[in-house]
Coordinates of C-alpha atoms in Angstrom, one line a residue:
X1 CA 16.6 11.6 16.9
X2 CA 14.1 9.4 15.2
X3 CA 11.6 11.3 13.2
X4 CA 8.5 9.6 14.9
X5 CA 10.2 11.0 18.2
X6 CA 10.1 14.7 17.9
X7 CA 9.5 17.1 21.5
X8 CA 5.6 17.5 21.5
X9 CA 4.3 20.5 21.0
X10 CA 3.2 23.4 24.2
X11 CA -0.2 22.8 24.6
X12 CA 0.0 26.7 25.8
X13 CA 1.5 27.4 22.1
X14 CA -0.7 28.9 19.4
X15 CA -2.8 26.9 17.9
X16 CA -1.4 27.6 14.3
X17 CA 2.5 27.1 15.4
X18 CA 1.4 23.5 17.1
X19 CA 0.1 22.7 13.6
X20 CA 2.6 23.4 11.6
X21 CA 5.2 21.8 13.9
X22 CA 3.2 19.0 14.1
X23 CA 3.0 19.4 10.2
X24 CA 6.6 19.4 9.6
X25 CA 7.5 16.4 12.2
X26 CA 5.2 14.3 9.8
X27 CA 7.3 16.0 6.4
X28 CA 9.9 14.4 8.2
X29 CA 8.6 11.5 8.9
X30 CA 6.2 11.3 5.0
X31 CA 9.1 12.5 2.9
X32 CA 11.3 9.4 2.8
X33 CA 8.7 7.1 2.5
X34 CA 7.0 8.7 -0.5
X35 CA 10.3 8.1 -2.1
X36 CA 10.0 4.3 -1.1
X37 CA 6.2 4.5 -1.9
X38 CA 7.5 6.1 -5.5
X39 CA 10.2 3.7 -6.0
X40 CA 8.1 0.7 -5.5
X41 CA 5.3 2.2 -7.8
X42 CA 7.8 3.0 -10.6
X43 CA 8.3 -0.9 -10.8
X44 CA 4.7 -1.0 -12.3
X45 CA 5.4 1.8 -14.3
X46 CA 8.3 0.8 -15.6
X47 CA 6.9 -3.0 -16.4
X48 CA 4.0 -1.2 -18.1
X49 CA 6.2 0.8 -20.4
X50 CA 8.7 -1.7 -21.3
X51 CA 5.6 -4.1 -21.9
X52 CA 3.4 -1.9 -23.4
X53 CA 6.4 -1.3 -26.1
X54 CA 6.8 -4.9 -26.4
X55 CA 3.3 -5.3 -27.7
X56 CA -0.4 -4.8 -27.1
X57 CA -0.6 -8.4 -25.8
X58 CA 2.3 -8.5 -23.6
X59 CA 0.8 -5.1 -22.1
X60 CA -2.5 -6.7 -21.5
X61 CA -1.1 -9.9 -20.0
X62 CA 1.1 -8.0 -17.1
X63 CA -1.6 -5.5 -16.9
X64 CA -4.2 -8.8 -16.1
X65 CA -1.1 -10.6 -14.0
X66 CA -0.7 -7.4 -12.2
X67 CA -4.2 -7.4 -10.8
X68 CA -3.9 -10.4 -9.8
X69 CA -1.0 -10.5 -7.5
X70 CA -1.5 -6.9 -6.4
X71 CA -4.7 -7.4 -4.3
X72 CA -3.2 -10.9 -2.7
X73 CA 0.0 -8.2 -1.8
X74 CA -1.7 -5.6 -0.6
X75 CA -3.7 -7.7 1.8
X76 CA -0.8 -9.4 3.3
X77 CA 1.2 -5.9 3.2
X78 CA -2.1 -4.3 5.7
X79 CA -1.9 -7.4 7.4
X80 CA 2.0 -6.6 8.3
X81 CA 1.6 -3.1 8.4
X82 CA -0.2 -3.5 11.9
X83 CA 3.3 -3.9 12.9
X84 CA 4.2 -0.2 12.6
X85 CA 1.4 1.2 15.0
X86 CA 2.2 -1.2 17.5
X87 CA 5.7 -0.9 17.3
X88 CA 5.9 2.8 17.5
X89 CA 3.3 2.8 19.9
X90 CA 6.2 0.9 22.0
X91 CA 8.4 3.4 21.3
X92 CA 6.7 6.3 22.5
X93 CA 5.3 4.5 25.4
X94 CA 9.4 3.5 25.7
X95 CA 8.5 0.0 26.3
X96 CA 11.3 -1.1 23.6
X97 CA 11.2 -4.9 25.3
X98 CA 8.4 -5.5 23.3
X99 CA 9.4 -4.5 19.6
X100 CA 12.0 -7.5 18.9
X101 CA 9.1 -10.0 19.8
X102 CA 6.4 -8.2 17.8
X103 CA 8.9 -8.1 15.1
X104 CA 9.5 -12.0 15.1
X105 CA 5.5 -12.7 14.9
X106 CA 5.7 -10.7 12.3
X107 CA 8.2 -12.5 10.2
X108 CA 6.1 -15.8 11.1
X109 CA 3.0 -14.4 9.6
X110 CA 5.2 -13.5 6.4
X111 CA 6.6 -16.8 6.3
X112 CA 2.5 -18.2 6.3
X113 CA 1.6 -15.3 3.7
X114 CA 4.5 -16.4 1.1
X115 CA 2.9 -20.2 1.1
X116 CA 0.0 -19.0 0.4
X117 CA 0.7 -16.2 -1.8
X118 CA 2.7 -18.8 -4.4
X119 CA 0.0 -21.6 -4.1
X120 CA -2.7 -19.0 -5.7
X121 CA -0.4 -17.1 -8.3
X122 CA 1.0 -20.8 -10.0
X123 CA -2.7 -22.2 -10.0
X124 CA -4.7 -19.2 -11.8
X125 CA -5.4 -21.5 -14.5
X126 CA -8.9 -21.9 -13.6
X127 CA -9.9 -17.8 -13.6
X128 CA -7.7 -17.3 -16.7
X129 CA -9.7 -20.0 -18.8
X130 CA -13.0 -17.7 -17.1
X131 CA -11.7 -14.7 -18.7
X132 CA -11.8 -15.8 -22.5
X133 CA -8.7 -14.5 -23.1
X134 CA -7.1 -14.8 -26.1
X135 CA -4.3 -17.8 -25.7
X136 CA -0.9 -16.2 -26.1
X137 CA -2.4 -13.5 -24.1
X138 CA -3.3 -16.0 -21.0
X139 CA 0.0 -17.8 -21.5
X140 CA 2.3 -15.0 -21.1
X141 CA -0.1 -13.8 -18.0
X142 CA 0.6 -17.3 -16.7
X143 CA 4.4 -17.4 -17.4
X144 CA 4.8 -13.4 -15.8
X145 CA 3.0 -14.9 -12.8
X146 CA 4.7 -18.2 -12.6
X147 CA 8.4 -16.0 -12.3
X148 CA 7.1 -13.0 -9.9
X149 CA 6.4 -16.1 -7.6
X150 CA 9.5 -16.5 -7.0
X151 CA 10.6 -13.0 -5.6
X152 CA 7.5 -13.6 -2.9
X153 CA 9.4 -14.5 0.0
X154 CA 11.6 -11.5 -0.7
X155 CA 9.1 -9.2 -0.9
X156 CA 7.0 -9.7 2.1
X157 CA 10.2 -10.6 4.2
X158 CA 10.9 -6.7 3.2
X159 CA 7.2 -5.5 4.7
X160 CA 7.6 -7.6 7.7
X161 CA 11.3 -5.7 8.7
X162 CA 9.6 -2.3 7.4
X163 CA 7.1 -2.6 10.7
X164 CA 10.3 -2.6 12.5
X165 CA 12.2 0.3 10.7
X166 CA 9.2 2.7 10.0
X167 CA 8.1 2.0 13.7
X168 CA 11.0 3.2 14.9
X169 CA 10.9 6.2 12.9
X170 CA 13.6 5.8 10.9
X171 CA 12.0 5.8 7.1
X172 CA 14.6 6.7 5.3
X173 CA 16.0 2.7 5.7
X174 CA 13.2 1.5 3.3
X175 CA 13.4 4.5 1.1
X176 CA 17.1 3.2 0.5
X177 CA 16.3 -0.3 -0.5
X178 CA 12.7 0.5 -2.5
X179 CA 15.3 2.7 -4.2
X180 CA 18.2 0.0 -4.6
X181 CA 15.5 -2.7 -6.0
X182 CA 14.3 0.0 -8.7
X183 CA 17.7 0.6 -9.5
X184 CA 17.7 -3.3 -9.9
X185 CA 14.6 -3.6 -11.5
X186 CA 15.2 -1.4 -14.6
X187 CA 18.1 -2.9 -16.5
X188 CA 17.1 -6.4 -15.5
X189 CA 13.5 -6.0 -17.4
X190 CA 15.4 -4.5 -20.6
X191 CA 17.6 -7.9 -20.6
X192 CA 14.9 -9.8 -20.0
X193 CA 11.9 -8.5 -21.9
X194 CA 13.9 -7.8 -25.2
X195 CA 16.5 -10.3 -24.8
X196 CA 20.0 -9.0 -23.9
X197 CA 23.2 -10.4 -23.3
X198 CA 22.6 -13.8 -25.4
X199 CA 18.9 -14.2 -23.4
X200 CA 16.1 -14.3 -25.6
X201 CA 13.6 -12.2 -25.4
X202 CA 10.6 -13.0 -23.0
X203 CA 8.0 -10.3 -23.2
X204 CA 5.8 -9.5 -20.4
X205 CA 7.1 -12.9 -18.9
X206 CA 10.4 -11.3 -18.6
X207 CA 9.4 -8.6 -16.1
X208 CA 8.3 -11.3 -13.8
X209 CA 11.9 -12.4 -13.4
X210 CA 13.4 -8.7 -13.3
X211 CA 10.8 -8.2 -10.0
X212 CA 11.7 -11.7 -8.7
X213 CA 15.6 -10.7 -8.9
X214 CA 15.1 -7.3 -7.6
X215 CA 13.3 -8.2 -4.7
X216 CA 15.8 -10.5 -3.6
X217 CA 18.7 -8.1 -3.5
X218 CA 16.1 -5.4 -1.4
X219 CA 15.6 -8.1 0.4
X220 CA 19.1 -9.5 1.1
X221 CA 21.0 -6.1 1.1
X222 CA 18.2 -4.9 4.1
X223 CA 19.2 -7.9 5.9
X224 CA 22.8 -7.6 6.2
X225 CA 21.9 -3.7 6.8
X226 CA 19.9 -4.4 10.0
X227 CA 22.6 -6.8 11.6
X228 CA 25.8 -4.6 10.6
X229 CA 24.6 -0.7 11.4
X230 CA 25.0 1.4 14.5
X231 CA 21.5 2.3 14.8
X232 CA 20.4 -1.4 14.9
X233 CA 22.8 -2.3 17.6
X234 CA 19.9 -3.1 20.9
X235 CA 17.6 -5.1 18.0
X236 CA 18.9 -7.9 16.7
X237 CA 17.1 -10.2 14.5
X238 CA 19.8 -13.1 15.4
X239 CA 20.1 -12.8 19.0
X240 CA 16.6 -11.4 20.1
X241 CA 15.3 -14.3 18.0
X242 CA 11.7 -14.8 19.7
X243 CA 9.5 -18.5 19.4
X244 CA 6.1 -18.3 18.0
X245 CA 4.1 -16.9 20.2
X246 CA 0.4 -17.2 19.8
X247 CA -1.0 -14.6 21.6
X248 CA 1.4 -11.9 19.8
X249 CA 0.6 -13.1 16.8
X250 CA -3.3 -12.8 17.3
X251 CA -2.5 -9.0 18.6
X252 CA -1.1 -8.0 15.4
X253 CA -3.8 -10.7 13.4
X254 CA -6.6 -8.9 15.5
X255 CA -5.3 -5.0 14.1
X256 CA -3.9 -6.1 11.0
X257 CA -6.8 -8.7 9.2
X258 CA -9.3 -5.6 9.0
X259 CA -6.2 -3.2 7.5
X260 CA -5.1 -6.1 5.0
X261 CA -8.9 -7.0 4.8
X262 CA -9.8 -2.6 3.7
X263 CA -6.8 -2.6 1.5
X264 CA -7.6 -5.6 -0.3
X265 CA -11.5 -4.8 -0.7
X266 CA -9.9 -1.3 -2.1
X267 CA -7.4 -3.3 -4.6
X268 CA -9.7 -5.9 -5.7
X269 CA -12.3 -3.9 -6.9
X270 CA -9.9 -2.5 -9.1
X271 CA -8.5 -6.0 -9.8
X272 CA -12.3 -7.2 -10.8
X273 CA -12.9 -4.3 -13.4
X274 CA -9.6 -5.4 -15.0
X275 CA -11.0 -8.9 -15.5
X276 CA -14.6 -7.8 -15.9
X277 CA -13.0 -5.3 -19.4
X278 CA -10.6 -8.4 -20.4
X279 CA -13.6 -9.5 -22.9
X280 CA -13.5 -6.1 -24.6
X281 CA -10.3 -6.5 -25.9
X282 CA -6.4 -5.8 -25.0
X283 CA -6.7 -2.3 -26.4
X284 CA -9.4 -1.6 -23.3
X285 CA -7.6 -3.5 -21.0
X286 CA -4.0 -1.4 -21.6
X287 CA -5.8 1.5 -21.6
X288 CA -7.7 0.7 -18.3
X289 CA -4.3 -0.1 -17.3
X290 CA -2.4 3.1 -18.2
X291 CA -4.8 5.5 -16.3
X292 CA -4.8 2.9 -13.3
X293 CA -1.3 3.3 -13.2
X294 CA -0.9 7.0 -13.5
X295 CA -3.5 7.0 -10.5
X296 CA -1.7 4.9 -8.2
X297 CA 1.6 6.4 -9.1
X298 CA -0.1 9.6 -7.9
X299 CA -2.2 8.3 -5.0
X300 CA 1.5 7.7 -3.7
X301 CA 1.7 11.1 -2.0
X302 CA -1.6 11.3 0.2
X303 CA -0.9 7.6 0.7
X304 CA 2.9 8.1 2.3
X305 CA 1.1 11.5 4.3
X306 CA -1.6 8.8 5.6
X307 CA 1.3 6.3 6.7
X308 CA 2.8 9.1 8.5
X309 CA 0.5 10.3 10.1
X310 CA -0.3 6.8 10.9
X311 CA 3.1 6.0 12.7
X312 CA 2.6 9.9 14.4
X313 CA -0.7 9.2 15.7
X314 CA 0.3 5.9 17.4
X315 CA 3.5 7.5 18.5
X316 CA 1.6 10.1 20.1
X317 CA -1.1 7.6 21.7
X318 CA 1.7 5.8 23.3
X319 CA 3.3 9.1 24.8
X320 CA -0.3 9.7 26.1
X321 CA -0.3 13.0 24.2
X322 CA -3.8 12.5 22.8
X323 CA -4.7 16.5 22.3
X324 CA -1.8 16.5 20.2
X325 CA -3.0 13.0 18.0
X326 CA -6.1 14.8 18.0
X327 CA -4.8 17.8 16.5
X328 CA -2.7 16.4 13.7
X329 CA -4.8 13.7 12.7
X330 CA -7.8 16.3 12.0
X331 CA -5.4 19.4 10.8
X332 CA -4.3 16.9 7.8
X333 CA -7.1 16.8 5.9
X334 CA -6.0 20.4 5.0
X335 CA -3.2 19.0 3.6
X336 CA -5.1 16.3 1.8
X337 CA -7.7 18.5 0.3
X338 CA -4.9 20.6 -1.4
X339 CA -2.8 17.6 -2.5
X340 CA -6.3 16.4 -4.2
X341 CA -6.8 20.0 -6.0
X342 CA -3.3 20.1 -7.7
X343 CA -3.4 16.5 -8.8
X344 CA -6.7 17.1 -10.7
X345 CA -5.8 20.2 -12.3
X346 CA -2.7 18.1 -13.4
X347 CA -4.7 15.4 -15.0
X348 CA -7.1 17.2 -16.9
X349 CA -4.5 19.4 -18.3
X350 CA -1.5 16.8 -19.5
X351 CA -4.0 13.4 -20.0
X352 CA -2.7 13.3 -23.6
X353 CA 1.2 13.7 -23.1
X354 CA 0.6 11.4 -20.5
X355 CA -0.7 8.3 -22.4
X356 CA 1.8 9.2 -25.3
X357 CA 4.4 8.2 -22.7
X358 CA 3.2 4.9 -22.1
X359 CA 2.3 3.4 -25.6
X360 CA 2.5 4.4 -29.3
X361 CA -1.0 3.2 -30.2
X362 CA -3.3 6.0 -31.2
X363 CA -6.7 3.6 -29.8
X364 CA -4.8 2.7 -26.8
X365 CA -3.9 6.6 -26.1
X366 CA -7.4 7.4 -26.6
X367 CA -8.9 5.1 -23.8
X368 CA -6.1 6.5 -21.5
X369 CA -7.5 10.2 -22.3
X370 CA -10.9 9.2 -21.5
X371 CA -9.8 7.4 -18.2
X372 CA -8.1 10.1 -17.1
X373 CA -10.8 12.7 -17.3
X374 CA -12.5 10.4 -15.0
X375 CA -9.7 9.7 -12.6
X376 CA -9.5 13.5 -12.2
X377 CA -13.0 13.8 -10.6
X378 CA -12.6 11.3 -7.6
X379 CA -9.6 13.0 -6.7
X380 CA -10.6 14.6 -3.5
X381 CA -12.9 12.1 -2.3
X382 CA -9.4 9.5 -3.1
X383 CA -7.5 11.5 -0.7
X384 CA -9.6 12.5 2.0
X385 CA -10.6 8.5 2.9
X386 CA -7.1 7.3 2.9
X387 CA -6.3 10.3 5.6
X388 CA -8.9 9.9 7.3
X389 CA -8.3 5.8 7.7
X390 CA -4.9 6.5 8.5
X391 CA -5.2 8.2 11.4
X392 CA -7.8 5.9 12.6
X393 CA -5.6 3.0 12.2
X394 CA -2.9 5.2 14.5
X395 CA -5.6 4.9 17.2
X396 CA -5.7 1.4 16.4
X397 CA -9.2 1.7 15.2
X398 CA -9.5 -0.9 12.3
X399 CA -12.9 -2.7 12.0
X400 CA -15.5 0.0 11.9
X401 CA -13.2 1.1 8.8
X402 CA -13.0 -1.8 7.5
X403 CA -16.8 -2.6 6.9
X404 CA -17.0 1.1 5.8
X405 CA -14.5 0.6 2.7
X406 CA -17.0 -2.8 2.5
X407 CA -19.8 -1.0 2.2
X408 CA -18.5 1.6 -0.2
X409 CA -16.5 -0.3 -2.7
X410 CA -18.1 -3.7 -3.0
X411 CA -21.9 -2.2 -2.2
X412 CA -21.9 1.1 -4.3
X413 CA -18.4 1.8 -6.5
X414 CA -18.6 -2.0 -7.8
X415 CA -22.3 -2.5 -8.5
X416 CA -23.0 1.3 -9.7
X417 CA -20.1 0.5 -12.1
X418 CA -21.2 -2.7 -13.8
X419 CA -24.3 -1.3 -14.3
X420 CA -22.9 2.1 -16.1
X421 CA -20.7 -0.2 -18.1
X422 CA -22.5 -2.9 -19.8
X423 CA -26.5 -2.2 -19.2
X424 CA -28.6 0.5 -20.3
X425 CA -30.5 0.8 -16.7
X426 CA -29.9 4.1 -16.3
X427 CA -27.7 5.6 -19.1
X428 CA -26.6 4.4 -22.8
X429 CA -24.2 1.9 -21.3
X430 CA -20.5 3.9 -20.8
X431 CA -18.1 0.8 -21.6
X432 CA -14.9 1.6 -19.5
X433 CA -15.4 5.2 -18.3
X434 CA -18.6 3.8 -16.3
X435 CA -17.0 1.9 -13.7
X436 CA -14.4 4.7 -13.5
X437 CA -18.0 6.5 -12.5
X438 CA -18.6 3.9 -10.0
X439 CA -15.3 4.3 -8.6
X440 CA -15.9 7.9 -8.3
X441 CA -19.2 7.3 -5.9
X442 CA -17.4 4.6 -4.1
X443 CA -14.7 7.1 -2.9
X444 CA -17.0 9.6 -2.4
X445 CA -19.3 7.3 0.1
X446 CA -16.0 6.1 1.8
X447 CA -14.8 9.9 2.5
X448 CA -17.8 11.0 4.2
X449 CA -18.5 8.5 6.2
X450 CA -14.5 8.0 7.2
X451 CA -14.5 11.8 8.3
X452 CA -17.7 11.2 10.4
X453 CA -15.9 8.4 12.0
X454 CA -12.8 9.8 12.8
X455 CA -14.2 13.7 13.5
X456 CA -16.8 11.4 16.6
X457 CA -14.1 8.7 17.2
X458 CA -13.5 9.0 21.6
X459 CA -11.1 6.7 22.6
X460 CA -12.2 5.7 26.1
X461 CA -8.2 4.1 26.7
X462 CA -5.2 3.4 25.1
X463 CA -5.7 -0.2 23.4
X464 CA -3.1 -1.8 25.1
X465 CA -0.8 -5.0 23.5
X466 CA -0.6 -8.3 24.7
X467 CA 1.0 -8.7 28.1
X468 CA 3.7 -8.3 29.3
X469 CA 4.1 -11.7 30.9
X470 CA 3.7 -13.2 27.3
X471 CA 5.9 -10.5 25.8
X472 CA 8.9 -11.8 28.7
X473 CA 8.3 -15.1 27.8
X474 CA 9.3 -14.8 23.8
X475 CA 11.9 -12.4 24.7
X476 CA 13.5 -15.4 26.9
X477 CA 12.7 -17.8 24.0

């Protein structure tokens, strides 16, 4: 039984047993893709440790080419992960004519995001020479750039078929390949960053070919998965091949731009104070980078509960079940909240063992320390807004979000942040730690006005997809 599809609860049960059956359908459902969600994170971390023991400068330059491909990812990733509302809404509202085709748009608009993806990572020449970086330092954050370019088409080939897997429930398919490409990932960026087997060594350019390489057997290994297993046997990408079909593809443009559009607003602020610290030196910028990491790699958890509840909510929308959609999507910011506790307590108590880990350099550990302290305020207002999204994106509710994360992270974390950092408008000016402040408020606005959105949020219907007519005809295509 697919994990999406478990027997809805009796609305005559207690309340208490419907929650926690409800809560243990989306364990099923969050577990394996927190192990994907981990696996892909623990690329970064493991570029930013092998880098950061490279050198200062090699550290600094993946850390700069990092937050500049990330947001352009992340976008197009939203952008595709409209695919797993819709297509688990199709499964619970067993209309399963409709996933193949939703699945080919999807591919189509991953073949348009690699174009553009590699036409702005080659050409970053222009906001490198803004940066006044230090030379080497911009040339090895071009090279690392020019040779993750090339592991694009893999990569969001992989987020285009996870709309299909995760929509069907089955989550455990991209926790195996996230796992296989880490697997990949680690030995290739020890040959290629220190220069093994007769290679010489590249540096942070070197872990741009290591994630190039690894995407590619993800990517290639998924494929030959999806046309050879049992499971897969009524969807095949071959013979349910669908044309381009416009109006599909606007569905899924028309749910996914404000996801990809929130998840980038989200990314790029963190992207901008990266480049906004570059002029205070590598030693800020790696340890802006260290604490950023450590954040993400935690934010992992509450993210893979939000994408599950995400897939459960539409799931349950389709099955016209909305009491029960009601139920979990509000019940789970219990689960947040104490997520949020634990990982605070855990970064104020091990911030120093925890930048020892990632580089050797006493002024580098310090910044981390710092950083951390800060990262461990914002942690509850972190987790409650990324719940309380995801279940609005299960009821398909994008836009209103969107401008919220808008208004929160580009009109109070960003600003409130620059200000802290470099003036003395309203304290002695903070240097790194102040937009970590900023960040702070901009989390905190986004959580409040995310709960009141989804605690007053009445769907009047269930958003249906394009029609049927249109679905028939790329089925026949």
């Amino acid at each position: 039984m697919d994990e999406s599809h478990q027997p809805l609860p009796e609305a005559r049960q207690p309340l208490t047993r419907r929650t926690l059956a409800e809560w243990k359908t989306l364990a099923a459902l969050g577990g394996p893709i927190l192990i994907a969600q981990v696996a892909q994170m623990a690329n970064g971390v493991i570029d930013t440790v092998m880098a950061g023991h490279a050198s200062a400068e090699d550290l600094a330059a993946v850390g700069i080419g990092s937050s500049l491909w990330m947001p352009l990812f992340l976008f197009f990733m939203g952008l595709l992960g409209a695919l797993q509302p819709i297509i688990s809404g199709y499964n619970g509202a067993r209309t399963t004519e409709r996933i193949m085709p939703a699945t080919w748009q999807g591919l189509y608009i991953a073949g348009a995001g690699t174009v553009i993806m590699a036409l702005l990572l080659t050409n970053v020449h222009p906001v490198l020479a803004q940066l006044n970086l230090e030379p080497h330092t911009a040339g090895i954050t071009q090279g690392y750039l020019d040779a993750f370019a090339w592991g694009i088409p893999a990569l969001l080939l992989i987020n285009a078929l996870r709309g299909l897997t995760d929509g069907l429930g089955h989550t455990r398919v991209i926790m195996v390949f996230s796992v296989l490409g880490t697997l990949v990932n680690l030995p290739l960026n020890y040959i290629f960053i220190y220069g093994k087997l007769g290679l010489p060594a590249m540096g942070g350019i070197g872990c741009g070919w290591a994630t190039a390489l690894s995407n590619g057997v993800a990517a290639i290994a998924m494929l030959i998965y999806l046309n050879r297993s049992r499971s897969y046997r009524r969807f095949h990408l071959i013979a349910d091949w669908a044309r381009p079909d416009w109006q599909g593809i606007r569905y899924i443009l028309r749910l996914g731009v404000p996801i990809g559009f929130t998840i980038f607003v989200e990314a790029s602020m963190f992207a901008v104070i990266a480049l906004f610290l570059a002029p205070l030196g590598p030693v800020v910028v790696a340890g802006h980078q260290i604490a950023l990491n450590v954040v993400s790699l935690l934010f992992m958890l509450p993210l893979s509960l939000g994408m599950a509840l995400t897939l459960r909510v539409s799931f349950l929308v389709g099955a016209r079940a909305p009491d029960t959609a009601r139920l979990i999507s509000r019940s789970s910011l219990i689960l947040a909240a104490s997520i949020a506790l634990v990982f605070a307590l855990l970064l104020f108590t091990f911030s120093r063992p925890i930048a020892a880990l990632y580089s050797s350099e006493a002024d580098v550990q310090a910044v981390s320390v710092r950083l951390l302290t800060f990262a461990a305020m914002f942690q509850i207002a972190d987790v409650i807004q990324v719940t309380c999204i995801s279940a609005l994106r299960g009821y398909k509710d994008t836009g209103v979000p969107m401008f919220i994360m808008l208004f929160s992270f580009w009109g109070v974390g960003l600003p409130l942040g620059y200000v802290l950092t470099f003036t003395d408008w309203l304290l002695p000016a903070l240097g790194a730690a102040g937009f970590w402040v900023g960040l702070t408020a901009g989390l905190t606005s986004a959580s409040l006005l995310l709960g009141w959105r989804l605690f007053r949020y009445r769907p009047t219907r269930h958003e249906l997809p394009p029609s049927r007519r249109s679905q028939a005809g790329s089925i026949n295509g």
